[in-house]
Tab-separated table of C-alpha atoms in Angstrom:
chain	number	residue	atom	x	y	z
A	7	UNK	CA	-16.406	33.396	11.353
A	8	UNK	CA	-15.866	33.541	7.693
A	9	UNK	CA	-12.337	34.669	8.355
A	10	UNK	CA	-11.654	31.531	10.576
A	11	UNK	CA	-12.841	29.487	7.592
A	12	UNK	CA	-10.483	30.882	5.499
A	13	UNK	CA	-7.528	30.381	7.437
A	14	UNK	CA	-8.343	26.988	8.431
A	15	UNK	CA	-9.921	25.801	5.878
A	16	UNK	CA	-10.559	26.470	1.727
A	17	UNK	CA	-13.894	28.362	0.865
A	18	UNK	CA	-15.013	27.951	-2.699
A	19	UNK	CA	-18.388	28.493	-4.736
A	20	UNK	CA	-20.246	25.507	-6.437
A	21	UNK	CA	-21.480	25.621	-9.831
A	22	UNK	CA	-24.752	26.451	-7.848
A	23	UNK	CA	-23.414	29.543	-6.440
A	24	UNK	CA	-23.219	28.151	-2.298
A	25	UNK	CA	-20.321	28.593	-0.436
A	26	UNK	CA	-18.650	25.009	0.356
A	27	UNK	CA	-15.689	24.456	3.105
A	28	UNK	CA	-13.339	21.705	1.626
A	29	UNK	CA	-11.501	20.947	5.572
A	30	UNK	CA	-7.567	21.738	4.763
A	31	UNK	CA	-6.847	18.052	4.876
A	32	UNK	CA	-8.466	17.966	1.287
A	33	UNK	CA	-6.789	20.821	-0.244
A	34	UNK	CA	-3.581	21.082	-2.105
A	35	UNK	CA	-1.705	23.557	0.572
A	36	UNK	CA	-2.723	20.615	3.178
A	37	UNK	CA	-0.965	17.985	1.068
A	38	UNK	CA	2.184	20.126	0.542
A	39	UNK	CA	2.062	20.596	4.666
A	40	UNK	CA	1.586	16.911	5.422
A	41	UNK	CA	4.350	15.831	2.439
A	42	UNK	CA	7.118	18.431	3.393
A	43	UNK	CA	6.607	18.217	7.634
A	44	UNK	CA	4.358	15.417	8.608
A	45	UNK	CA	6.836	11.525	8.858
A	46	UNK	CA	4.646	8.935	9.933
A	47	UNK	CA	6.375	7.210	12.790
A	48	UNK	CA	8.065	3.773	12.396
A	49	UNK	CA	6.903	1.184	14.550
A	50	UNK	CA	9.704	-0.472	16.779
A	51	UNK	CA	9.977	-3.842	18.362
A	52	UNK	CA	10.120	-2.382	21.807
A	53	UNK	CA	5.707	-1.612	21.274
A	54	UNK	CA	4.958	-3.916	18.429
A	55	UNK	CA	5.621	-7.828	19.032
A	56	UNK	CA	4.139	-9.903	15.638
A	57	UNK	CA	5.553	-13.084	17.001
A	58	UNK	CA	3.028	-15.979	16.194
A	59	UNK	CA	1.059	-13.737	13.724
A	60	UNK	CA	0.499	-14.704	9.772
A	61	UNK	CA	0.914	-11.549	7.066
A	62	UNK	CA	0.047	-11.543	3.704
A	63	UNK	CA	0.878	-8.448	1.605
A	64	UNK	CA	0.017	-7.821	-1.670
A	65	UNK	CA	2.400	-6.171	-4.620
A	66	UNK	CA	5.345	-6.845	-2.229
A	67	UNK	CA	8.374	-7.562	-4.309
A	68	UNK	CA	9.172	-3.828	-4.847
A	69	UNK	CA	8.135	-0.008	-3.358
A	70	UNK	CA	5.644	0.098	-0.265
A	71	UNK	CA	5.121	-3.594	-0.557
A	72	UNK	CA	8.597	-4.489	0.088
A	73	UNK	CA	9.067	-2.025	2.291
A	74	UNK	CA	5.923	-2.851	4.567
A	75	UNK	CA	7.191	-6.379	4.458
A	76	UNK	CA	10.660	-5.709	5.569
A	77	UNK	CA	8.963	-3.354	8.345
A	78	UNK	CA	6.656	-6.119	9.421
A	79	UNK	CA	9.513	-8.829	9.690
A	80	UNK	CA	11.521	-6.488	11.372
A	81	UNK	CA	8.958	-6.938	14.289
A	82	UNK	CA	8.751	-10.338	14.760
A	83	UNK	CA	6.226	-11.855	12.268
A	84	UNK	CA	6.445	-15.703	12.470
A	85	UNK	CA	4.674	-15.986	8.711
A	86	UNK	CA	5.038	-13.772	5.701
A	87	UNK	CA	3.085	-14.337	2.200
A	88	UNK	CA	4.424	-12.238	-0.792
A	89	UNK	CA	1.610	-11.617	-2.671
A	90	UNK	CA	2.674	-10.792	-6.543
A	91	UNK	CA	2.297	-11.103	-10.048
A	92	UNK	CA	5.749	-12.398	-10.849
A	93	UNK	CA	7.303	-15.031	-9.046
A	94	UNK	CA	10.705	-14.441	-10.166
A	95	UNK	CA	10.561	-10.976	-8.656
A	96	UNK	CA	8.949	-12.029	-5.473
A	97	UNK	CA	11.752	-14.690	-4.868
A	98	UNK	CA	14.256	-11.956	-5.470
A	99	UNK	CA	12.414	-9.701	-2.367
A	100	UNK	CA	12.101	-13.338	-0.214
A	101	UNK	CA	15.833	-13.435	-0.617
A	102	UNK	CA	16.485	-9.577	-0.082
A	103	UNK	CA	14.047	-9.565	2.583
A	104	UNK	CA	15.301	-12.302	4.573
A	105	UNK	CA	19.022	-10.960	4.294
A	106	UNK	CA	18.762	-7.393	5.424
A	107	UNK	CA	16.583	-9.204	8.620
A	108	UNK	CA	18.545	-7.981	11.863
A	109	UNK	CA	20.129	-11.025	13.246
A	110	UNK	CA	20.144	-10.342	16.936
A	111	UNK	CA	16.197	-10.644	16.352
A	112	UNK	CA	15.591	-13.272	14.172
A	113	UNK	CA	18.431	-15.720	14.244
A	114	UNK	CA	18.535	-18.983	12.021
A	115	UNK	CA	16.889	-21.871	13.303
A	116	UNK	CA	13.551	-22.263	14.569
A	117	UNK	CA	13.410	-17.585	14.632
A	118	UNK	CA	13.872	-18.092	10.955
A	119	UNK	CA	10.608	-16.344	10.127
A	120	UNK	CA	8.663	-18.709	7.132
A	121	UNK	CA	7.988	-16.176	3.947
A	122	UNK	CA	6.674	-17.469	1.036
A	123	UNK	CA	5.670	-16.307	-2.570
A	124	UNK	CA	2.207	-17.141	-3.647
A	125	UNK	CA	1.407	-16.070	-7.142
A	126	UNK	CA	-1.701	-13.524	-7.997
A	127	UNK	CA	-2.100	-11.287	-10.812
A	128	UNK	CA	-4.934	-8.379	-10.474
A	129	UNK	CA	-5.613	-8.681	-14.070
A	130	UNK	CA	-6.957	-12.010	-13.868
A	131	UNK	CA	-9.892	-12.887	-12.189
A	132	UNK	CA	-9.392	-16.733	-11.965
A	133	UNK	CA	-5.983	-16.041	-10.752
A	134	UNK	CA	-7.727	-13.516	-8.032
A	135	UNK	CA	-10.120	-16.395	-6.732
A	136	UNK	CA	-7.508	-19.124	-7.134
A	137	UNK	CA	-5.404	-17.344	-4.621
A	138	UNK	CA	-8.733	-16.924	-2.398
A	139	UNK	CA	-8.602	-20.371	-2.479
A	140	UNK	CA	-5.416	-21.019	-1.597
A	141	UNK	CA	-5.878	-18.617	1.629
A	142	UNK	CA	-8.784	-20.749	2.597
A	143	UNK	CA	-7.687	-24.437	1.476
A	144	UNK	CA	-4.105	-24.058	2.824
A	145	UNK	CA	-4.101	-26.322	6.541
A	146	UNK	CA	-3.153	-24.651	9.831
A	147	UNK	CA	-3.491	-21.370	8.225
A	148	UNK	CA	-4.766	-18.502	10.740
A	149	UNK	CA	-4.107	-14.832	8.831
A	150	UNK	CA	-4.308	-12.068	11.244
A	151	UNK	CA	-3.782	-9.492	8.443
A	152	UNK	CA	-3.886	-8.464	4.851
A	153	UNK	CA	-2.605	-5.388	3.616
A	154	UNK	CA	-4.052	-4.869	-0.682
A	155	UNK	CA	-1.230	-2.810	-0.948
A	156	UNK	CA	-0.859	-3.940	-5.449
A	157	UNK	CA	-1.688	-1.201	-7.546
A	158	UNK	CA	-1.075	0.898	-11.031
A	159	UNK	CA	-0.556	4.051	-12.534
A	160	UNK	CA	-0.262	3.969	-16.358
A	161	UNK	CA	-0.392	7.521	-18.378
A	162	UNK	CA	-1.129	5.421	-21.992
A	163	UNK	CA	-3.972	3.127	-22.362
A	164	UNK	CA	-3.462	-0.178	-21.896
A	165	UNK	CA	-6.170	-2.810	-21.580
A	166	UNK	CA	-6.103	-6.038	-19.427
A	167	UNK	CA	-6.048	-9.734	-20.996
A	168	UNK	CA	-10.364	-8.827	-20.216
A	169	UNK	CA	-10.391	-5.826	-22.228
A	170	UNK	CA	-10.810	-3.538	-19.410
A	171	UNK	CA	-8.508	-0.853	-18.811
A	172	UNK	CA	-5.573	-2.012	-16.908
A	173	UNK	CA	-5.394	0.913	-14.044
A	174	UNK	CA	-9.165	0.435	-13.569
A	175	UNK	CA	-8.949	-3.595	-13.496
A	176	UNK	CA	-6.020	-3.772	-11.289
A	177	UNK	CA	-6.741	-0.396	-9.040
A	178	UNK	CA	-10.912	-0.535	-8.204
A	179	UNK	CA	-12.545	-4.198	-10.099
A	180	UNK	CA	-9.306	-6.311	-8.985
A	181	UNK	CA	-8.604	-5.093	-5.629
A	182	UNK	CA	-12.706	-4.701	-4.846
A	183	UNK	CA	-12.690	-8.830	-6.081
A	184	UNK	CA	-9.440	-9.233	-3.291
A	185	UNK	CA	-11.351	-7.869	-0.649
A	186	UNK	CA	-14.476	-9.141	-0.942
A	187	UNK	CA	-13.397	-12.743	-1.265
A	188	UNK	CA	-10.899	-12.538	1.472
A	189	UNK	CA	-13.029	-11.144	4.261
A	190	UNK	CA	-15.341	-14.021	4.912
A	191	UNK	CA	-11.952	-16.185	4.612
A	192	UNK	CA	-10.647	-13.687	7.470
A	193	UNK	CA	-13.790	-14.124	9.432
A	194	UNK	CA	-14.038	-17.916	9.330
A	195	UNK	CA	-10.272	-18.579	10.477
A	196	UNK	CA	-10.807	-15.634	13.323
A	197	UNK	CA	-13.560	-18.073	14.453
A	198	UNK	CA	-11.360	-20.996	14.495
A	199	UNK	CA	-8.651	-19.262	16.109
A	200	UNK	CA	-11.108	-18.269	18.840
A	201	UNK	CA	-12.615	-22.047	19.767
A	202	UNK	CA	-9.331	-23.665	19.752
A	203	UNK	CA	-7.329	-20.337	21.808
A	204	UNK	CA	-6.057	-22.054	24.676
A	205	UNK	CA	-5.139	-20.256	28.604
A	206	UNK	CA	-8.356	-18.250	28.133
A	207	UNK	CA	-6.324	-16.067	25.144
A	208	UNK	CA	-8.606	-14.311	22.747
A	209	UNK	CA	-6.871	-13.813	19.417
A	210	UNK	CA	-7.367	-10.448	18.292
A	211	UNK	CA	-9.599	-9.809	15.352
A	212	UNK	CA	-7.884	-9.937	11.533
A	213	UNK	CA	-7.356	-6.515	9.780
A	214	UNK	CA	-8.469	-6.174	6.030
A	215	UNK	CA	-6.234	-3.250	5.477
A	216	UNK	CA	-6.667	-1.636	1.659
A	217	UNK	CA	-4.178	1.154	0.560
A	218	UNK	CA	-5.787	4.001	-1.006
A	219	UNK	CA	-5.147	7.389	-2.030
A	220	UNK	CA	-5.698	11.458	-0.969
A	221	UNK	CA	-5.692	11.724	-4.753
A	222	UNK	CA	-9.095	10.487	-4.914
A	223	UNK	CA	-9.692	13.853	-3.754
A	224	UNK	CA	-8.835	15.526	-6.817
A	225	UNK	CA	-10.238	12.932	-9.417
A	226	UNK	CA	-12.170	14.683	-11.962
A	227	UNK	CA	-14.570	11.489	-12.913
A	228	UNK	CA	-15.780	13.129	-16.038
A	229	UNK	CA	-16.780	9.196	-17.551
A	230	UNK	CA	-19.743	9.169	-15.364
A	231	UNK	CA	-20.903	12.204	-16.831
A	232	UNK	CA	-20.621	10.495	-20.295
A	233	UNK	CA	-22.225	7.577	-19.559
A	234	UNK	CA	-25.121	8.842	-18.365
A	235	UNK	CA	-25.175	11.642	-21.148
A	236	UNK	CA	-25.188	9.230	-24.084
A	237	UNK	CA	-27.997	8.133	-26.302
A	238	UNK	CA	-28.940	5.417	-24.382
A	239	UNK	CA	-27.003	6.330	-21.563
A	240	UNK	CA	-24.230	3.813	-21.092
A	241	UNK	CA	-22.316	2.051	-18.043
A	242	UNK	CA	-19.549	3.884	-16.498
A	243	UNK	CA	-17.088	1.082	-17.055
A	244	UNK	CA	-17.620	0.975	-20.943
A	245	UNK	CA	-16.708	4.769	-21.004
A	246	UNK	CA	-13.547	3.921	-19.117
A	247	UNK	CA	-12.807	1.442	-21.049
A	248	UNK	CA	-12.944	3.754	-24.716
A	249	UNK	CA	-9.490	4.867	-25.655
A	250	UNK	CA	-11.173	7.801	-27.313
A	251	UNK	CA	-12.064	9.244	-23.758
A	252	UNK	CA	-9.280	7.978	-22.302
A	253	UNK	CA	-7.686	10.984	-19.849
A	254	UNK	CA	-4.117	9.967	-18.730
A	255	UNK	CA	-4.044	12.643	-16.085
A	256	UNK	CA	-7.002	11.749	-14.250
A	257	UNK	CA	-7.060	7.882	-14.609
A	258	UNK	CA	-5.376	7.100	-11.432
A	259	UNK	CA	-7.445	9.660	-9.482
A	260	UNK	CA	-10.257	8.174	-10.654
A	261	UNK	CA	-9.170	4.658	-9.858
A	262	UNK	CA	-8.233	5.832	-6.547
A	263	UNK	CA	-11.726	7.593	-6.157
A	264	UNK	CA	-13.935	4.444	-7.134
A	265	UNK	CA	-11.895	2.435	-4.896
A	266	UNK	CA	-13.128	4.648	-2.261
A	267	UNK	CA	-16.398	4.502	-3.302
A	268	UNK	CA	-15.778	0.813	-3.135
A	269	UNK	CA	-15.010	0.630	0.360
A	270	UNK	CA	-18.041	2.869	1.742
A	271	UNK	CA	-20.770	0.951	-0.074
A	272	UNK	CA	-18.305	-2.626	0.918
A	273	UNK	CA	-18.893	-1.374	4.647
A	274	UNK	CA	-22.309	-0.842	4.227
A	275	UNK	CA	-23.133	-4.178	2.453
A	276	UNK	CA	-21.419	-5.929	4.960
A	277	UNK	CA	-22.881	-8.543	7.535
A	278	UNK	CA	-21.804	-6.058	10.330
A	279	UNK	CA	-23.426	-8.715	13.311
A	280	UNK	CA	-21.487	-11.418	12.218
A	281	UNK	CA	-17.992	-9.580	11.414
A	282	UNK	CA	-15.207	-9.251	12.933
A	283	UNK	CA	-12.886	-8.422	10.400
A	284	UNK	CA	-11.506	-5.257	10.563
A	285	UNK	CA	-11.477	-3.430	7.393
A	286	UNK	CA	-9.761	0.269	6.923
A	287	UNK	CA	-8.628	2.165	3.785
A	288	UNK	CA	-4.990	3.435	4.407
A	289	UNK	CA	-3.166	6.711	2.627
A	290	UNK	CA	0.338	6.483	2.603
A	291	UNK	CA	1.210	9.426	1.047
A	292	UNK	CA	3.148	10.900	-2.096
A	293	UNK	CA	6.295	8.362	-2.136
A	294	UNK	CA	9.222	8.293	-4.644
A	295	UNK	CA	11.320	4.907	-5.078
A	296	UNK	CA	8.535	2.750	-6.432
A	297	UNK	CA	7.616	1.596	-9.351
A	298	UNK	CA	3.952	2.542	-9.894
A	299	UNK	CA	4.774	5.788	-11.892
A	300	UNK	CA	7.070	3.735	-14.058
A	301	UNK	CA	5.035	4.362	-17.427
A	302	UNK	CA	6.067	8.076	-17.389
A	303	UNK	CA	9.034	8.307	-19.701
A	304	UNK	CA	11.385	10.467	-21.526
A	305	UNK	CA	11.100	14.039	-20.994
A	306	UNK	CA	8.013	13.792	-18.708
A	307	UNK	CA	9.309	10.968	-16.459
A	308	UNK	CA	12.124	13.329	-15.893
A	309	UNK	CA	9.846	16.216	-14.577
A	310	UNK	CA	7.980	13.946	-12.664
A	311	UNK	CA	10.913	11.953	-10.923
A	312	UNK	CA	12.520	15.499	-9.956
A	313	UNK	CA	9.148	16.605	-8.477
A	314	UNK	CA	8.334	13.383	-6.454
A	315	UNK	CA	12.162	13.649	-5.104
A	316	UNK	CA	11.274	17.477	-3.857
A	317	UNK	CA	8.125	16.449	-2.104
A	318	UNK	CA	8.044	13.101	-1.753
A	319	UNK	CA	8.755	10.880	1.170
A	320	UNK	CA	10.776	7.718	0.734
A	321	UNK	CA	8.656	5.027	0.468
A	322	UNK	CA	10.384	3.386	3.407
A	323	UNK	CA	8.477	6.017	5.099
A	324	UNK	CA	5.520	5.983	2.944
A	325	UNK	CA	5.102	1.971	4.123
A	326	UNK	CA	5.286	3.002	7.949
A	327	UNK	CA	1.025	4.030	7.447
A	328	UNK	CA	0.363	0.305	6.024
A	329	UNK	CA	2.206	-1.149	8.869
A	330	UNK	CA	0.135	0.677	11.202
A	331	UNK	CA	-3.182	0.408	9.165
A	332	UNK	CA	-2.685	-3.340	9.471
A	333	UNK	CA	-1.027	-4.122	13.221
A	334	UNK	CA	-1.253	-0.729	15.456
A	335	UNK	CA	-4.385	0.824	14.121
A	336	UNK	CA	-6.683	-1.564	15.778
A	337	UNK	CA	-10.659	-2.230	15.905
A	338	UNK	CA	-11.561	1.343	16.452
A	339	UNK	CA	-10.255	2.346	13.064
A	340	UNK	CA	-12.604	-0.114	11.466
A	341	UNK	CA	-14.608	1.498	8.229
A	342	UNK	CA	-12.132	4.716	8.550
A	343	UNK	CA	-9.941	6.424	6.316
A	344	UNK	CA	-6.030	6.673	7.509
A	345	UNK	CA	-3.723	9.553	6.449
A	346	UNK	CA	-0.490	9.806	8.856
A	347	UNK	CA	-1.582	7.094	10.906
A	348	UNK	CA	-4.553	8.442	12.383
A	349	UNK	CA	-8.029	8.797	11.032
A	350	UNK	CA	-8.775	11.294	8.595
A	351	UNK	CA	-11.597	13.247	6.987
A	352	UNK	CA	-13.177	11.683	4.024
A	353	UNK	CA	-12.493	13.412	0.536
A	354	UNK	CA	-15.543	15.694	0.136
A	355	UNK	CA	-17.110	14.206	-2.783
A	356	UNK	CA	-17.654	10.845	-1.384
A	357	UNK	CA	-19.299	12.405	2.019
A	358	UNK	CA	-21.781	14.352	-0.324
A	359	UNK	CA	-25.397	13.139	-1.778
A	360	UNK	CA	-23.751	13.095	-4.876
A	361	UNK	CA	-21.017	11.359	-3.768
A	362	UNK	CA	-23.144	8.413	-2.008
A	363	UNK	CA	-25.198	8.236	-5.120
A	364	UNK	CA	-22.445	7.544	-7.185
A	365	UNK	CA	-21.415	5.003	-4.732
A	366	UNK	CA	-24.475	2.811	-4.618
A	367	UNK	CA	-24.441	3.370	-9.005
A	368	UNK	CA	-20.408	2.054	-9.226
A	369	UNK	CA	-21.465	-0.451	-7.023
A	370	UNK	CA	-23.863	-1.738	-9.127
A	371	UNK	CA	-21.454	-1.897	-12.065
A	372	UNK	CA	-19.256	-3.285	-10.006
A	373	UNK	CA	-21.431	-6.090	-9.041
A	374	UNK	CA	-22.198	-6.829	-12.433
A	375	UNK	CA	-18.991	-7.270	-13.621
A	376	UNK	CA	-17.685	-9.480	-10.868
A	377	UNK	CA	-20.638	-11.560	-11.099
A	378	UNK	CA	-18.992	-13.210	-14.031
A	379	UNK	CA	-16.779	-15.049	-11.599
A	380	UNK	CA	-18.644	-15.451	-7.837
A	381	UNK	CA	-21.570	-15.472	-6.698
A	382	UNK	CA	-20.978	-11.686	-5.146
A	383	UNK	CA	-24.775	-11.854	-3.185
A	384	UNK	CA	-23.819	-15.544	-0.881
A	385	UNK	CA	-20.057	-14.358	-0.694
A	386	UNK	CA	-21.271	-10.900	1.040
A	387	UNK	CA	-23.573	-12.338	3.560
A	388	UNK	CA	-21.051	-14.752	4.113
A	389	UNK	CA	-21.059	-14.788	8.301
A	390	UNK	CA	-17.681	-17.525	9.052
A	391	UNK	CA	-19.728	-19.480	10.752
């Protein structure tokens, strides 16, 4: 038996001197497997058909984004909405996106499919519920599915127009804000779509899909420690937000991890009887040919580049999990983790007492710091009705 583990799986002692089995999807020699032999399948027109649907994808004018978008056009989506900080760029990708579109499928004319570029920055809340607005506000708008696909990795500290750190704002606070102001929006045009479906059709239900990371798997967290080890003990987010503590080779792990943490305690809190919104978190893998490393310069950047090009995938291929996280994955895959389209094991941490109580404590802080701008309690029990 303990040999089995050991192939299959990694033993390792605790601090407490038990014997732990982390499953190999967790370990490092099971992300070298999955990044050097696993490619995630690209969806064709010939089993996916997104004519009629609505899209909206977020961080699209460059790396997965674009390349989820120009996926998700390529199978028929009537509607797109570019979802980015800079409108300039995002223009740029509408143009790019809509010439590299294979005519024999959508044609000028009436197949022309409608994209658009609606502004948001993750950095600013009023920009984050202004563009919740929009979604809602906007007439003869029915979104079948969001992919929060807009994230950071910076390796110097850099804090938002807030004062929060940037990679923690835009990564966990930002994208948690995104989510839970969309949803309800989700849910109430599902139900609108549903009275006025016509021939006895039954729309199928929107997808909420939020890209993640494995790398919350190896995020060392050490701020929570801190915080609770100071004299008074102090929030999580304050730590995070000292430059003094400030650990460029965790920070995106951690992001990663607390947006996890985010999502089980966001399924939790949700008004399961009344939703309908399917909501998955979405790995796509270790992908070179985006931007989100861009920080990483000189001598360092150089490393890094050469090591993402000898394991990473393309991130063509990296956006073929989004695309199935938000149109193939379906209802079943609702409050699951994605690696490789299918569902996956949960990092260990988060699946662990420790890991839950940490959960329900960064969802606290959480709460408190978007309360500032909603009313987080009414929006969560928001039904659609």
């Amino acid at each position: 038996m303990l040999l089995e583990l050991i192939v299959s799986n990694t033993l390792f002692i605790t601090a407490a001197g038990d014997f732990t089995v982390m499953v190999f999807q967790n370990t490092y020699r099971g992300f070298l497997y999955r990044q050097l032999f696993t490619t995630p399948a690209l969806i064709t027109p010939s089993t996916v058909s997104l004519a009629g649907q609505t899209g909206i994808v977020t961080g699209s004018n460059t790396g997965l984004g674009y390349h989820a978008s120009s996926q998700l056009l390529s199978l028929g989506l009537s509607r797109l909405i570019l979802a980015v900080r800079d409108t300039t760029k995002g223009e740029k990708a509408r143009s790019s996106l809509l010439a590299t579109l294979n005519d024999s499928t959508h044609g000028s004319g009436k197949n022309q499919p409608q994209v658009e570029v609606w502004p948001v920055d993750l950095t600013d809340y009023t920009s984050i519920i202004g563009f919740a607005n929009r979604v809602r506000d906007t007439p003869n708008l029915h979104v079948n599915f969001i992919i929060l696909n807009a994230g950071v990795a910076r390796f110097g500290f850099e804090p938002a127009s807030n004062g929060n750190e940037i990679t923690i704002q835009t990564n966990w606070l930002s994208t948690a804000l995104m989510a839970i102001t969309l949803r309800p929006i989700l849910q109430a045009q599902y139900i609108q779509a549903k009275r006025t479906a016509t021939n006895g059709h039954t729309p199928q239900p929107p997808v909420l899909s939020i890209v993640g990371s494995e790398v919350a798997q190896w995020a060392v967290f050490k701020e929570r420690k801190i915080a609770a080890s100071g004299t008074p003990p102090t929030s999580v987010v304050a730590v995070l937000n000292d430059q003094k503590k400030f650990n460029p080779g965790d920070r995106y792990y951690t992001s990663k991890l607390l947006l996890t943490l985010f999502f089980r305690e966001f399924l939790d809190r949700m008004p399961s009887a009344t939703n309908d919104v399917v909501v998955n978190l979405v790995n796509p893998g270790f992908c070179y040919g985006s931007e989100l490393h861009r920080s990483i310069t000189g001598p360092l950047g150089a490393v890094f580049g050469g090591m993402k090009r000898a394991i990473g995938r393309s991130t063509e291929v990296g956006a073929r999990t989004l695309v199935h996280g938000a149109v193939v994955a379906g209802k079943e895959t609702h409050g699951c983790y994605l690696s490789d389209e299918k569902v996956a094991p949960w990092m260990d941490f988060v699946i662990t007492a420790k890991g839950e109580q940490a959960a329900h404590e960064m969802w606290k802080e959480l709460t408190e710091e978007l309360r500032t701008v909603i009313n987080i309690d009414g929006v969560m029990e928001q039904s659609g009705v």
